[in-house]
Amino acid sequence: MHMDSVIVAAIVLILYLRENKITFTLN
């Protein structure tokens, strides 16, 4: 199983969305 890859992908997406929210907030 590649559960580690799925977890890493989920974390990356969450961090990416967080950065976008911060950017939108600053704008």
C-alpha positions in Angstrom: 0.0 0.0 0.0 1.1 3.6 -0.7 -0.8 5.2 2.2 2.2 7.5 2.9 1.9 9.0 -0.6 -1.8 9.7 -0.1 -1.1 11.3 3.2 1.7 13.5 1.8 -0.5 14.5 -1.1 -3.3 15.5 1.2 -0.9 17.6 3.4 0.5 19.3 0.3 -3.1 20.2 -0.9 -4.0 21.5 2.5 -0.9 23.7 2.7 -1.5 24.9 -0.9 -5.1 25.9 0.0 -3.9 27.6 3.1 -1.4 29.7 1.1 -4.1 30.6 -1.3 -6.4 31.7 1.5 -3.6 33.8 3.0 -2.9 35.4 -0.4 -6.6 36.2 -0.9 -6.8 37.6 2.6 -3.8 39.9 1.9 -5.3 40.9 -1.4 
